[in-house]
Structures are given as C-alpha cells and as structure tokens.
Amino acid sequence: MIVIENVFNEQQLLQVRQWLQHATWDNGLVTAGQQARGVKKNQQVTAGSKVSNTVEDLLLDVLARHPAFISAALPLKIVTPMINRYLVGETYGLHVDNAIRVPLNSTTRIRTDLSATLFLTDPANYDGGELEIKEQFGSQKLKLNAGDLVLYPSTSLHQVTPVTRGERISVVFWIQSMVRDNEQRSMLYDLDQSVQSLTGTLGHEAKEVMQLSGLYHNLIRKWSDT
Ligand code: NI
C-alpha cells in the first residue's frame, strides 16, 4: 500500500470542487458487481458526463507526469475514474474489486492490479468514511488529506466505513500494471526509491548509481508486459 501526497494541489482541488457543483449523481449500484450489490450504498457522478470527463482528463494528465505514481504503479492502462460521494449513513461494505473492468463505450478489458482512491474532501469536514484495507498482517484505516492518493493491491479486501457527519467525495480508479505481480512491483518501487536517493547523494554518473539503475531497467524488462 502506497500513499502519494498532493496529487492534486490546492488550485486543482478548488477547480474540481467548482466542476462538481454542476454534477449529476447516480445511485452507486449502476456500476456495482454482483458481490458489491449487497454492500454498496453511495452515489457517483454520471459516467460519461461532462463533469466526469473533465475531472478524468485532469487526473490522467496529472498522473501521466507524476514520477512517484509512475514508479509505484508502473501503469499500463488506467480504467475510467469514478467520482464517488458518501452522505451520512452511506457506506461500501467489505468487498474485493472486480478483476476485470471494461471502460465506458469500449470493448477493451482491463485487469485490475491496483486500486486507487484520491481523496477530495478535507477530513475535517466529515466523520467516518475511512477506507479500511485488510492486509496480511492486520488492517489499516485511512482518511487522507484532500488531494492525497492511496494505491493498494486490488486483491485486498476493503471497505469504506459509514459516514456519520458531512459528506465524503473521492475519485476511485484502477490500474493494469506493466508488472502484474504485487511483490515484484513492490521490489521495483523500493529499488527505484533507493536509486533516486543515491542519485541525490552520489550524482547520476556514479558507478553504483549506473549499475543499480541498469539493474532496475533490466528487471522491468524481465518482469513487464506491455
Ligand atoms: Ni472497492
């Protein structure tokens, strides 16, 4: 699980909140899989609407230029982001996300390796509404600052706990990674982080940096599908 802070800056958050004032909201069940039907109670901005497309364009543009996101996700394809809203009493109970998603107006099938939530609401403005992710060694509850993003393996059981005050808006989306295996992807991320920090201290022409950087690229060559 990786948290990336300030994916949207203050100005972008303000812009997105302005766009959302013109949004129409559908019942969240329209995109729920079989397993999710019983536990999903929220709303989402109409898929394919102008507001939805505008937020999506901004997000994809930001992500395409975001080194930490690229290093952590090694994205091959990103599935159409959905903007979700939870009002008081709304929740999304324990579930595992669908393995395959088909973007709107498309026949492409995208395998979900990573799930992502970008928080849009200031945590001071609502109670409850935590994203709880069950991991091998226990569970973690997240309530990130507006603009922050969490990436977690789509294999994880997770839920959004009921909102008890205010409203919680976030963008959720899925990534098919060039490296499908979670452990391999996670090791590549650690290696890349080490290369970045060594580059900072030794410079990118240092022998060790070049060797490790070569190792990073050769592992990607070995493990990636494009
Ligand atoms: Ni989910």
Coordinates of C-alpha atoms and ligand atoms in Angstrom, one line a residue, residues 92 95 97 152 158, ligand 1:
Y92 CA -19.4 0.5 1.0
H95 CA -15.5 -6.4 -0.9
D97 CA -12.9 -5.2 -6.6
Y152 CA -3.3 -0.7 -2.9
H158 CA -11.5 -3.4 1.7
Ligands
NI1 NI -13.6 -1.3 -3.9

